[in-house]
Short mmCIF file of C-alpha atoms and ligand atoms in Angstrom, two decimals:
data_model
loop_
_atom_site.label_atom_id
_atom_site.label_comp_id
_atom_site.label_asym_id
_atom_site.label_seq_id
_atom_site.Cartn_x
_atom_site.Cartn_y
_atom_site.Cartn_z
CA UNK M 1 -60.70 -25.58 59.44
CA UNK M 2 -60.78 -28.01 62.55
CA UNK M 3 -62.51 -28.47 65.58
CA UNK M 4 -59.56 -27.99 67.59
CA UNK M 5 -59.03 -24.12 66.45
CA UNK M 6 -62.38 -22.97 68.07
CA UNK M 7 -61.67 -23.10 71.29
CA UNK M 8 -63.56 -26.25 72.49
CA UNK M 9 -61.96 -28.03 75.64
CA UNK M 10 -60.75 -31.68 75.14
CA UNK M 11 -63.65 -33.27 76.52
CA UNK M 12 -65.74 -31.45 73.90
CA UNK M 13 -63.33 -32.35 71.38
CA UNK M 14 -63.20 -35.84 72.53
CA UNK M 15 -66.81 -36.29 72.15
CA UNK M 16 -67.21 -34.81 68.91
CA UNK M 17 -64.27 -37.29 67.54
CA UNK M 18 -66.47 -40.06 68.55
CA UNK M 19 -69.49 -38.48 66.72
CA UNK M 20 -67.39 -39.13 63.98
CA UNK M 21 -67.52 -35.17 62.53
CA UNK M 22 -63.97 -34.47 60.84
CA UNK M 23 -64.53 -30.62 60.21
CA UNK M 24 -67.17 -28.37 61.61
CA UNK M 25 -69.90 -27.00 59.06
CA UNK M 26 -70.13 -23.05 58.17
CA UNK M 27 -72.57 -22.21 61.23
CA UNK M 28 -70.55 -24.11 63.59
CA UNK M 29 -67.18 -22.47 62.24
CA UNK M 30 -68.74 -18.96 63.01
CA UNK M 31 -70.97 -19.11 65.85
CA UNK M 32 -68.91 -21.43 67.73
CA UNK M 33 -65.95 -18.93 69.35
CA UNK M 34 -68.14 -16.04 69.50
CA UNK M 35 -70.72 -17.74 71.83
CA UNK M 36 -67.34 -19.11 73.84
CA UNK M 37 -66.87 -15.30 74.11
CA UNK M 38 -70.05 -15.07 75.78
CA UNK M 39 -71.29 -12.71 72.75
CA UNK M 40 -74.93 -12.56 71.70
CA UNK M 41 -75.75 -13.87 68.63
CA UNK M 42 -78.05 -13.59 66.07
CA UNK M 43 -77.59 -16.63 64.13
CA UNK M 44 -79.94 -17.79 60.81
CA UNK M 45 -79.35 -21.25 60.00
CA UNK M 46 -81.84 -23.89 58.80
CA UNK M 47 -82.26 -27.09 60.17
CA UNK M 48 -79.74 -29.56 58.62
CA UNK M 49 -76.97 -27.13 58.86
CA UNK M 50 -75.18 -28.08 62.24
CA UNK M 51 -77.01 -25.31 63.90
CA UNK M 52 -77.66 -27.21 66.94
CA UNK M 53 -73.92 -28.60 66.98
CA UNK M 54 -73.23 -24.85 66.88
CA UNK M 55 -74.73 -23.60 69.78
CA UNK M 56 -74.64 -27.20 72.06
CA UNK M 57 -70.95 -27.58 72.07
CA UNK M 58 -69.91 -23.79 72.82
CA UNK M 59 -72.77 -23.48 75.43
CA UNK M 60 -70.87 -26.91 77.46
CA UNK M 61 -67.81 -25.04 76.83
CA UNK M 62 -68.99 -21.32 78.45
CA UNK M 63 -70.57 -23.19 80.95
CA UNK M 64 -67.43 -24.99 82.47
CA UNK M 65 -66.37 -21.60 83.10
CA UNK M 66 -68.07 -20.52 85.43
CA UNK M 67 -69.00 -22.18 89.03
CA UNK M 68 -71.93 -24.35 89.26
CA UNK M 69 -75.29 -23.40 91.30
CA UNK M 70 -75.63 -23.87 94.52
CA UNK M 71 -79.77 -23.66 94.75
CA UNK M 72 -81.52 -27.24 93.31
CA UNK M 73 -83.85 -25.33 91.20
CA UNK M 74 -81.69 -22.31 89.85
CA UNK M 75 -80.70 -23.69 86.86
CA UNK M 76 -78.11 -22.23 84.35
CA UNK M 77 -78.53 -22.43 80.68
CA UNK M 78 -82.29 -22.95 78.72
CA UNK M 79 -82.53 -24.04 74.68
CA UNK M 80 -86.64 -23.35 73.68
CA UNK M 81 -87.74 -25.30 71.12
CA UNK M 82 -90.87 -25.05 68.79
CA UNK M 83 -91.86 -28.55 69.19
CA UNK M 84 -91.46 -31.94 71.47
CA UNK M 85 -89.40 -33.55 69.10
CA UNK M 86 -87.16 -30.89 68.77
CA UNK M 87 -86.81 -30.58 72.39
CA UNK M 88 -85.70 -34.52 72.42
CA UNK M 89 -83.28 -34.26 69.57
CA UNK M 90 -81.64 -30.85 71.24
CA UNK M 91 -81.32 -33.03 74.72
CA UNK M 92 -79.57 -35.89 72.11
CA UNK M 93 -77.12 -33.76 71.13
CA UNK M 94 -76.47 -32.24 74.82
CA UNK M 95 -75.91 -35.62 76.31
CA UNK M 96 -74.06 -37.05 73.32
CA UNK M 97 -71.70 -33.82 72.97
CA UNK M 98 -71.49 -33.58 76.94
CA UNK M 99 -70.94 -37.17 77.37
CA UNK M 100 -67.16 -36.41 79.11
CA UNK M 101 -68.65 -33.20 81.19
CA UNK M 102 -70.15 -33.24 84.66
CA UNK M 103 -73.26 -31.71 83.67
CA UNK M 104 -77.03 -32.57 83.78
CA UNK M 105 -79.64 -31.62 81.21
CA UNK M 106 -83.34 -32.03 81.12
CA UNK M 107 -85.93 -32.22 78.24
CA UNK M 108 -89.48 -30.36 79.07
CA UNK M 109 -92.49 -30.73 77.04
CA UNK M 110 -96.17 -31.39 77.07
CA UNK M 111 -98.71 -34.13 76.36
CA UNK M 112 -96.54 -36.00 79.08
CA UNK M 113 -96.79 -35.86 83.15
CA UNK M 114 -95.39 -32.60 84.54
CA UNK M 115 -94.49 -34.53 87.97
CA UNK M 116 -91.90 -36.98 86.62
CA UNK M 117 -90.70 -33.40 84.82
CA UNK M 118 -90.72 -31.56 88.42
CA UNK M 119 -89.30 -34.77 89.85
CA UNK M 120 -86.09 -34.38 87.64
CA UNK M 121 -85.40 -30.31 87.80
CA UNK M 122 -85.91 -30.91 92.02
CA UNK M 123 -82.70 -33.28 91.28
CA UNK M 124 -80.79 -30.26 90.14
CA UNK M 125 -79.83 -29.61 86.65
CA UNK M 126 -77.58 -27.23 84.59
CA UNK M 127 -79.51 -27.49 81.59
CA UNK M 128 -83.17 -27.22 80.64
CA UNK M 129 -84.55 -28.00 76.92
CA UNK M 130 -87.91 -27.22 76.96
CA UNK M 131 -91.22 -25.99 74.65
CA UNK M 132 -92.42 -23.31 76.18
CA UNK M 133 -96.00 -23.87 77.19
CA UNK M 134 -95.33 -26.61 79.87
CA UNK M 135 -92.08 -24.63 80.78
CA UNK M 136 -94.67 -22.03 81.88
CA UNK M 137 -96.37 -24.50 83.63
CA UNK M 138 -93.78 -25.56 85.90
CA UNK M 139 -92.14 -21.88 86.31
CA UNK M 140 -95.94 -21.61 87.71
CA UNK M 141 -95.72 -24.20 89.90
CA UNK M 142 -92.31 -22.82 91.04
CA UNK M 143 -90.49 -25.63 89.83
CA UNK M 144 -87.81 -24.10 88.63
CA UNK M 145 -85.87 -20.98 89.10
CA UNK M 146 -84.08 -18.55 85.64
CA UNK M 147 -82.53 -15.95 88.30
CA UNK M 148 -79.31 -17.89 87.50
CA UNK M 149 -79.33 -18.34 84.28
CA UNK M 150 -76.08 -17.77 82.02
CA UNK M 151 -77.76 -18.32 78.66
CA UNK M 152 -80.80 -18.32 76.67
CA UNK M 153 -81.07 -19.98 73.28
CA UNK M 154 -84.03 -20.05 71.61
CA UNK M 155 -84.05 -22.48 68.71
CA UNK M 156 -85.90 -21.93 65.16
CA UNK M 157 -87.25 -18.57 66.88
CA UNK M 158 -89.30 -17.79 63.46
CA UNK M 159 -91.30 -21.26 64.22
CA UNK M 160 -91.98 -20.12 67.79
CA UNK M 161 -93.27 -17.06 66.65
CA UNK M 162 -95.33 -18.56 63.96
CA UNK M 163 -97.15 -21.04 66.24
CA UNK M 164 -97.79 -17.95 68.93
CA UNK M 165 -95.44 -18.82 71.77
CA UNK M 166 -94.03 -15.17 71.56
CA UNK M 167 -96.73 -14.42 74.72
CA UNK M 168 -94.78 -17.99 77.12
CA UNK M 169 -91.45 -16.77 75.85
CA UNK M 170 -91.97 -12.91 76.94
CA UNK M 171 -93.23 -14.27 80.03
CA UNK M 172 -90.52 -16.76 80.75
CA UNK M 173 -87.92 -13.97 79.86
CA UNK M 174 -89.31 -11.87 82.71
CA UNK M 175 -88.42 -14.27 85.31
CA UNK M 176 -84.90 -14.17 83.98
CA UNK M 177 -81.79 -11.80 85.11
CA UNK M 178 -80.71 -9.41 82.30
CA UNK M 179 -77.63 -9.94 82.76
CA UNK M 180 -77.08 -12.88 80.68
CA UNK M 181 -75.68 -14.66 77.25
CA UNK M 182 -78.58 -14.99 74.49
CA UNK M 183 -78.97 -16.83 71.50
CA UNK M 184 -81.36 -16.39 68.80
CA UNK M 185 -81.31 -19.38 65.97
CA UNK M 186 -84.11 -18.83 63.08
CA UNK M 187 -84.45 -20.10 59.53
CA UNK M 188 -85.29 -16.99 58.43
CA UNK M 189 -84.88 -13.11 59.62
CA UNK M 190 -88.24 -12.13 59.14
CA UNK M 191 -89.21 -8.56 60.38
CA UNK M 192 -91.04 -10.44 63.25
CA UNK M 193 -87.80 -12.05 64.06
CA UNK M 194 -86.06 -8.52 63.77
CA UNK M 195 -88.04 -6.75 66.35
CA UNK M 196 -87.36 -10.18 68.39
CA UNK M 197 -83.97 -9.89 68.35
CA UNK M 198 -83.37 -6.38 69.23
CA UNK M 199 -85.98 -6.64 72.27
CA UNK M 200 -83.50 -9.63 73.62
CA UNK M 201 -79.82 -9.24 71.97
CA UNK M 202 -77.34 -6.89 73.10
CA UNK M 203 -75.24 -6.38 70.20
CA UNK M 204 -75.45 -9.61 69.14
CA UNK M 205 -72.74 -10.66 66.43
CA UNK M 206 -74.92 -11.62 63.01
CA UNK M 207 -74.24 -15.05 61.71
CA UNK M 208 -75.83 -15.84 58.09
CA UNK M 209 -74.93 -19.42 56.48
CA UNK M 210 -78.12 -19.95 54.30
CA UNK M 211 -79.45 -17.13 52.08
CA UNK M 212 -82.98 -16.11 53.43
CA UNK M 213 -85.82 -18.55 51.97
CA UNK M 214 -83.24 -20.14 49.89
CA UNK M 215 -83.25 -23.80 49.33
CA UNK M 216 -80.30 -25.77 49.30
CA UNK M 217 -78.17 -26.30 46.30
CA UNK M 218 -77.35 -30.26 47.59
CA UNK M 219 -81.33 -30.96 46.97
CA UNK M 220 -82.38 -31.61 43.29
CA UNK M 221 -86.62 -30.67 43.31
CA UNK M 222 -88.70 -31.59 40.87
CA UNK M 223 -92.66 -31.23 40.15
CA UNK M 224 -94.85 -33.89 38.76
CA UNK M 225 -98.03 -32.81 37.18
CA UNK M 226 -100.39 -35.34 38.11
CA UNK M 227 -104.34 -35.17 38.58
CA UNK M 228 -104.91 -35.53 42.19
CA UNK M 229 -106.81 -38.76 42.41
CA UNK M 230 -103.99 -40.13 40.99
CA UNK M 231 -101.29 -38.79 43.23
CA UNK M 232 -101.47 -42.01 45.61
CA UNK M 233 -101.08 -44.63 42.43
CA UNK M 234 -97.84 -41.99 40.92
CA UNK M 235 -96.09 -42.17 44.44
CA UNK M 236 -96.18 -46.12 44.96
CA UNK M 237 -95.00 -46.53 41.42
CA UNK M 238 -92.40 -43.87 42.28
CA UNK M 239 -91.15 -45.74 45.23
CA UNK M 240 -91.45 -49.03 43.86
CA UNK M 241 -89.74 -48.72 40.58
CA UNK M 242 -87.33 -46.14 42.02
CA UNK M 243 -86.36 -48.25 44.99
CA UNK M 244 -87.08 -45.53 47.83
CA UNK M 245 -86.34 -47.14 50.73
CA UNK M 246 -86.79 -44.22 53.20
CA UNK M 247 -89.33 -41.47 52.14
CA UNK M 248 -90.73 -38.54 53.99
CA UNK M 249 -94.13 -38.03 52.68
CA UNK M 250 -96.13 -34.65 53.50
CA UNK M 251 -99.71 -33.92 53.10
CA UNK M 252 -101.66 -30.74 54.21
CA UNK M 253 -103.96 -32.74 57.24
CA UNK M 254 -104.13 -35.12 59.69
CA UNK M 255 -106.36 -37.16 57.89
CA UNK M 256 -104.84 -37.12 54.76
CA UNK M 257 -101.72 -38.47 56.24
CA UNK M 258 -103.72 -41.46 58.17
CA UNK M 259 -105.86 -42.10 54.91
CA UNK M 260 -102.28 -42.14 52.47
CA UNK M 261 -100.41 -44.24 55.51
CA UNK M 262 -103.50 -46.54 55.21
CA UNK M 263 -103.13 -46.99 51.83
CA UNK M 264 -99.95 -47.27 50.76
CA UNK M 265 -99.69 -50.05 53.37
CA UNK M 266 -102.56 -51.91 51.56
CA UNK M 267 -100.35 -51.80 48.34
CA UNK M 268 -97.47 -53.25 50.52
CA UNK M 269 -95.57 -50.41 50.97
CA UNK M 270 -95.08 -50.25 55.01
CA UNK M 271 -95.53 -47.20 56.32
CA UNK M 272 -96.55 -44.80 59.05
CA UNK M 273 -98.22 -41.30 59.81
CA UNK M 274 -96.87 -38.85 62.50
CA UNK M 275 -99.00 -36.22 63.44
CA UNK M 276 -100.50 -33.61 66.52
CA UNK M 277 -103.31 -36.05 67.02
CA UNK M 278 -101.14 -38.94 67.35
CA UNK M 279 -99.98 -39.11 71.12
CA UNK M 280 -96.19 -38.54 72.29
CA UNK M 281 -95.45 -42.17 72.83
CA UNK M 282 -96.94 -43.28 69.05
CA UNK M 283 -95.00 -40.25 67.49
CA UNK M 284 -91.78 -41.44 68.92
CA UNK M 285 -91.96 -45.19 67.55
CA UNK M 286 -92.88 -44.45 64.43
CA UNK M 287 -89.57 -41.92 63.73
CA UNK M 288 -87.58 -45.04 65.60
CA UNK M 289 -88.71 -47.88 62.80
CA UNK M 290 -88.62 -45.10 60.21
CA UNK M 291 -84.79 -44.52 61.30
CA UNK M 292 -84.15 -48.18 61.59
CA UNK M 293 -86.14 -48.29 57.87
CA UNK M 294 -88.46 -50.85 59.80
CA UNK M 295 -91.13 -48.88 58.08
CA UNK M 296 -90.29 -47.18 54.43
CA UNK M 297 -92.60 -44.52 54.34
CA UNK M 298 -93.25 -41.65 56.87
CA UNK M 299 -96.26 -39.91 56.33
CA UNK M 300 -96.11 -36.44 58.02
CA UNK M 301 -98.07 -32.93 58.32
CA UNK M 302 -95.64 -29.71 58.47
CA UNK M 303 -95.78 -29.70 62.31
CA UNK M 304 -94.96 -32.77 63.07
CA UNK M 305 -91.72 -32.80 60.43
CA UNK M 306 -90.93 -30.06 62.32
CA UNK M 307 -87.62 -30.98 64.15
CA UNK M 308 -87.43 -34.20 63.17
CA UNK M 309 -83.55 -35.47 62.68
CA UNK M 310 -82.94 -38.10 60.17
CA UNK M 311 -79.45 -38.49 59.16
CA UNK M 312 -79.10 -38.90 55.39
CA UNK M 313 -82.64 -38.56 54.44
CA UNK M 314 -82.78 -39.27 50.58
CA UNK M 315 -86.02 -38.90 49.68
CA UNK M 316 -88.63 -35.78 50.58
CA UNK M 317 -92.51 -35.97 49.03
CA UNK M 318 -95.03 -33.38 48.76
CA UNK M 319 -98.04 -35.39 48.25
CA UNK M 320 -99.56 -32.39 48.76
CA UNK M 321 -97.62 -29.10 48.45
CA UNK M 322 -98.53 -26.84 51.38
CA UNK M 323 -100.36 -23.72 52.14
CA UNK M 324 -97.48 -21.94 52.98
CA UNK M 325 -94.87 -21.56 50.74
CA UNK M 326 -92.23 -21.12 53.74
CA UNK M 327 -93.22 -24.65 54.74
CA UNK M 328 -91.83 -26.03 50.93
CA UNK M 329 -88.50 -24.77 52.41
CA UNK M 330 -88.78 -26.54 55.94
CA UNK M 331 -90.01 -29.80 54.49
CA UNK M 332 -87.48 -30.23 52.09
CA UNK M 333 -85.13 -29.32 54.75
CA UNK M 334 -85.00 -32.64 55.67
CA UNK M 335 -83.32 -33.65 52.83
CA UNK M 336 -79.49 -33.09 51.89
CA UNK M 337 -78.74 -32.62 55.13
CA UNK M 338 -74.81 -31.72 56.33
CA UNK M 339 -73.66 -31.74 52.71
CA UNK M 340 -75.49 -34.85 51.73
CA UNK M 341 -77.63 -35.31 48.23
CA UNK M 342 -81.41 -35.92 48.26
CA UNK M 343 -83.93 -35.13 45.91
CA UNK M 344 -87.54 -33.36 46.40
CA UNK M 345 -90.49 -34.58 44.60
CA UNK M 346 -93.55 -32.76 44.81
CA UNK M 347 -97.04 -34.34 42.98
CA UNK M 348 -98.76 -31.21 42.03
CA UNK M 349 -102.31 -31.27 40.55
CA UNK M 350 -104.20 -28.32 38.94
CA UNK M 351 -105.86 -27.18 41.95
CA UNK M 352 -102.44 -26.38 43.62
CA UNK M 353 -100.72 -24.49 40.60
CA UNK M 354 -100.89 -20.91 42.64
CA UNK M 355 -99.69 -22.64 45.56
CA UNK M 356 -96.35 -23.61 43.63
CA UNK M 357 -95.90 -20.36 41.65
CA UNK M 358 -96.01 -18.77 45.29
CA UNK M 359 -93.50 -21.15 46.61
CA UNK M 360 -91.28 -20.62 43.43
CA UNK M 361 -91.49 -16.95 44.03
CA UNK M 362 -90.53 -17.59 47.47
CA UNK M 363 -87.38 -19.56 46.60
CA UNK M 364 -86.66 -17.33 43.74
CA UNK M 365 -85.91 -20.20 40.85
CA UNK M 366 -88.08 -22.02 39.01
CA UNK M 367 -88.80 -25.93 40.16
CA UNK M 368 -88.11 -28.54 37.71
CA UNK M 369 -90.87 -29.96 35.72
CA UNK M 370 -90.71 -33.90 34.51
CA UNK M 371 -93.52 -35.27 32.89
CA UNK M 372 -94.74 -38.73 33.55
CA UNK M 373 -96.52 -39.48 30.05
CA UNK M 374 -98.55 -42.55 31.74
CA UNK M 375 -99.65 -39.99 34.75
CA UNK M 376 -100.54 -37.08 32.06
CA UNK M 377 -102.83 -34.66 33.73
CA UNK M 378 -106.86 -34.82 32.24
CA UNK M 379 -107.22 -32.01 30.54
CA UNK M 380 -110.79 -31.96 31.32
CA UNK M 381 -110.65 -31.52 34.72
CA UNK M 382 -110.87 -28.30 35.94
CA UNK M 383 -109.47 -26.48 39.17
CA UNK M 384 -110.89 -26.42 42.34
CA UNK M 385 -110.24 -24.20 45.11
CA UNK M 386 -108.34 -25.61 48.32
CA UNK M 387 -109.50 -26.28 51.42
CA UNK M 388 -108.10 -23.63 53.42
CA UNK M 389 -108.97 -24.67 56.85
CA UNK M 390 -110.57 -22.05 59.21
CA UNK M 391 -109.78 -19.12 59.39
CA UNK M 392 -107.18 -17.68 62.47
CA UNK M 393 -107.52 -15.08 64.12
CA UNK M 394 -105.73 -14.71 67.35
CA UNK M 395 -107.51 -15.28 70.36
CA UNK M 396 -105.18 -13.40 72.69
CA UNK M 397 -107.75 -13.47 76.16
CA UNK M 398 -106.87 -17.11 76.55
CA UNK M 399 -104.06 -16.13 77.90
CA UNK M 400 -105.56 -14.42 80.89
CA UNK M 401 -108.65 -17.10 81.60
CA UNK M 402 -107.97 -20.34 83.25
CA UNK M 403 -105.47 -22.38 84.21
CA UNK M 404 -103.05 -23.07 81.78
CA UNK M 405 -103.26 -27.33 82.05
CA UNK M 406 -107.03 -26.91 81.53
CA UNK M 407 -106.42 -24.63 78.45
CA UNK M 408 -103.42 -26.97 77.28
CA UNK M 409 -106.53 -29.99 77.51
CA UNK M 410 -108.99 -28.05 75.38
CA UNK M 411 -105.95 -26.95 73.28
CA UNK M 412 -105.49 -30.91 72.24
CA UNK M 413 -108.98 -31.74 71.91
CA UNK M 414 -109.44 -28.67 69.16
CA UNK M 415 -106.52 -29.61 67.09
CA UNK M 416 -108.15 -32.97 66.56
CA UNK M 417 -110.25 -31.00 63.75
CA UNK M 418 -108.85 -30.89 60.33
CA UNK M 419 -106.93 -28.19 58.26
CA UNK M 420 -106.03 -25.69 60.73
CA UNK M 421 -103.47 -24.39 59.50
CA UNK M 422 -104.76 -22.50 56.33
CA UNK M 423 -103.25 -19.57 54.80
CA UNK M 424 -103.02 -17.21 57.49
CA UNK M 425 -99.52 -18.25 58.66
CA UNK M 426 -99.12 -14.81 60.73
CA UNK M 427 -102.03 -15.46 62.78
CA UNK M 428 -101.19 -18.65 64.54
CA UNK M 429 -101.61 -17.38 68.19
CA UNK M 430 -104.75 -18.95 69.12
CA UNK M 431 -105.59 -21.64 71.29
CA UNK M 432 -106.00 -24.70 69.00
CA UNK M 433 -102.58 -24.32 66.95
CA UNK M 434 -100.91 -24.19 70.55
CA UNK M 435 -102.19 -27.47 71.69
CA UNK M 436 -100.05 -30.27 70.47
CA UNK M 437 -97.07 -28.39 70.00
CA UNK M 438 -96.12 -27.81 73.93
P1 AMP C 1 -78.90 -29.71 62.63
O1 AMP C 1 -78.82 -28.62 61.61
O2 AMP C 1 -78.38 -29.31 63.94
O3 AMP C 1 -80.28 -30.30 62.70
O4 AMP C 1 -77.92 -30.88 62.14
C1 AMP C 1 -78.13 -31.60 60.97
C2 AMP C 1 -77.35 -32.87 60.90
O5 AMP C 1 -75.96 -32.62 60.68
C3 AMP C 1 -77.42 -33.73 62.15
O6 AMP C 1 -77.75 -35.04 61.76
C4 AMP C 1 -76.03 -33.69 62.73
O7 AMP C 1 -75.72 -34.91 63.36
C5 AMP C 1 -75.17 -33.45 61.53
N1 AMP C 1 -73.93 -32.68 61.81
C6 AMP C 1 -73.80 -31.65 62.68
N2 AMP C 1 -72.53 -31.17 62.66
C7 AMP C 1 -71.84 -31.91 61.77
C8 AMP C 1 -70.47 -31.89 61.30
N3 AMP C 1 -69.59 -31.00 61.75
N4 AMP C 1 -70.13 -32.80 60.39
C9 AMP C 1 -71.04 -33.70 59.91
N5 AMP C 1 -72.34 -33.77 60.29
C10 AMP C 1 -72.74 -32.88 61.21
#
């Protein structure tokens, strides 16, 4: 299977040559000519697959089919994207795959000015990228106008869900002609994600690479027992003697991540956290050393992982494994990525052992254990329960009170508290988990 046999124009093909990509991956082989076809499609794919390959290279294609707008504002394709980072990465790959065509993209998000945003869709652009929240914002404002648009893609639509953007996304679809291509990407077809997709598709053709909640078979995962106060002296012996040179490390909050950053540089290690609290600008330079491997250790929470692309990533942490078992499955996601190895190590103390049999349940197999004789768990020391975080139940008035900037403000200054997330994945439509995500 080539590139060349999917229908892609030579400018497309031309670019993707100079990505260097020989052959395209099992999304991209199936979604590509049906979305060329202008088909709806219901595709699940995990990050790491190609997905975004797969729907950024036919949507250039479809689009130099038909005749540009006319109106400044109208504008004729939108990708919506959980997060911020996301949103950057999907506006990479439009401008590196659409290097050769005429057209002009825009990335959208908040906890940035919305004027230098408005500035750039005034300009005239063919395609937005965009979280929704501050999309809503501007559609407010009137900065921008759907009643043109082609195609609608929304990316990792099971993440959207879970962090309660379906309210912004129902409302942007209203403003949008129903007449048009759509595009549903999700990790996983959840029954949420069902009743999604047959509110928006029109017989959309089903595209399945990854088996639901599966992990892939390129990542090797293994659990260390290890008490937890020793978790932070077991992971800089891991990466010292082992050599890591780039490591993704999660923990469950904000603070944990700032406090094992801290730390681990005080033992030498350099390293950095990347989190909601942590403004746009500081989020973005610490991925940047982390890819350049100016800093060896990136200390993350799930959200904030959440999107981020790093080629090759060897080496995926659970310092602490997390509340939801569907997150084990996104963070190690990062790893192995387009057919490469990596390896998944999670430090697992007593408190956490129903947390892993639920994720093992989850991904149906049983995780590798290795012991680490000089980290041997106490056998004195008994289970405690988890902080949970607060409890979350949706709060669905915000959406009629207030502006939505003001809310957005409050929004960031609530998710400054710790552990938010909890267990009640489901119930993530309320104000605070909102915040630092648009
Ligand atoms: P994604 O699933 O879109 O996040 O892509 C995961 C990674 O795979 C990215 O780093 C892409 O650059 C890379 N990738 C996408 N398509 C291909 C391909 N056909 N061959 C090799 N790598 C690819």
């Amino acid at each position: 299977m080539s590139f060349s046999t999917l229908g892609l124009s030579q400018s497309l093909l031309k670019a993707i040559k100079e990505t260097g990509y020989t052959k395209p991956t099992p999304i991209q082989a199936q979604a590509i000519p049906l979305i060329i076809q202008k088909r709806d499609v219901l595709a699940a794919a995990q990050t790491g697959t190609g997905k975004t390959a797969g729907f950024t290279l036919p949507l250039l294609e479809r689009l130099s089919q038909s005749k540009p707008n006319m109106n400044k504002y109208q504008i004729r394709a939108l990708v919506l994207t959980p997060t911020r980072e996301l949103a950057a990465q999907v506006h990479e790959s439009v401008k590196t795959y659409g290097k050769h065509l005429p057209y002009r993209s825009a990335v959208i998000y908040g906890g940035v000015g919305i004027n230098p945003q408005l500035a750039t869709i005034r300009k005239g652009v063919d395609i937005v990228i965009a979280t929704p929240g501050r999309l809503l914002d501007i559609a407010g404002k009137k900065g921008i106008d759907f009643s043109k648009l082609e195609c609608l893609i929304l990316d990792e639509a099971d993440r959207m869900l879970d962090m309660g953007f379906i309210h912004d996304i129902k409302r942007l679809i209203k403003m949008m002609p129903s007449e048009r291509q759509t595009l549903l990407f999700s990790a996983t077809f959840s029954p949420e994600i069902k009743k999604l997709a047959s509110g928006l598709l029109k017989e959309p053709a089903v595209v399945e690479v990854a088996r639901e909640n599966s992990t892939g078979e390129q990542i090797s995962q293994v659990v260390h027992y290890v008490d937890k106060h020793r978790k932070r002296e077991l992971l800089t012996q891991l990466i010292k003697t082992k050599k890591w040179e780039q490591v993704l490390v999660f923990t469950r909050t904000k603070h944990g991540a700032n406090r094992l950053s801290k730390q681990l540089e005080e033992s030498g290690i350099k390293a950095a956290a990347i989190h909601g609290n942590k403004s746009q600008g500081a989020r973005t330079k610490a991925l940047a050393s982390f890819k350049a491997k100016e800093i060896r250790v990136l200390v993350a929470t799930d959200i904030a992982a959440r999107g981020l692309d790093i080629d090759q990533l060897p080496h995926v942490v659970n310092f602490e494994l997390p509340n939801v078992p569907e997150d084990y499955v996104h963070r190690i996601g990062r790893t192995g990525r387009a057919g490469n190895v990596g390896e998944a190590v999670s430090l697992v103390c007593i408190d956490e052992l129903d947390l892993l049999a639920n994720i093992e349940k989850l991904i149906k197999k049983e995780i590798k254990k290795v012991d680490i004789p000089a980290f041997a768990p106490d056998p004195n020391i008994k289970a405690e329960p988890i902080q949970k975080g607060r409890s979350q139940k949706p709060k669905r008035d915000q959406h009629k009170s207030g502006s939505r900037s003001n809310r957005s403000e409050k929004k960031e200054k609530s998710e400054s508290k710790e552990g938010r997330r909890g267990n009640s994945r489901n119930r993530k439509s309320n104000k605070n988990n909102r915040g630092n995500r648009s």
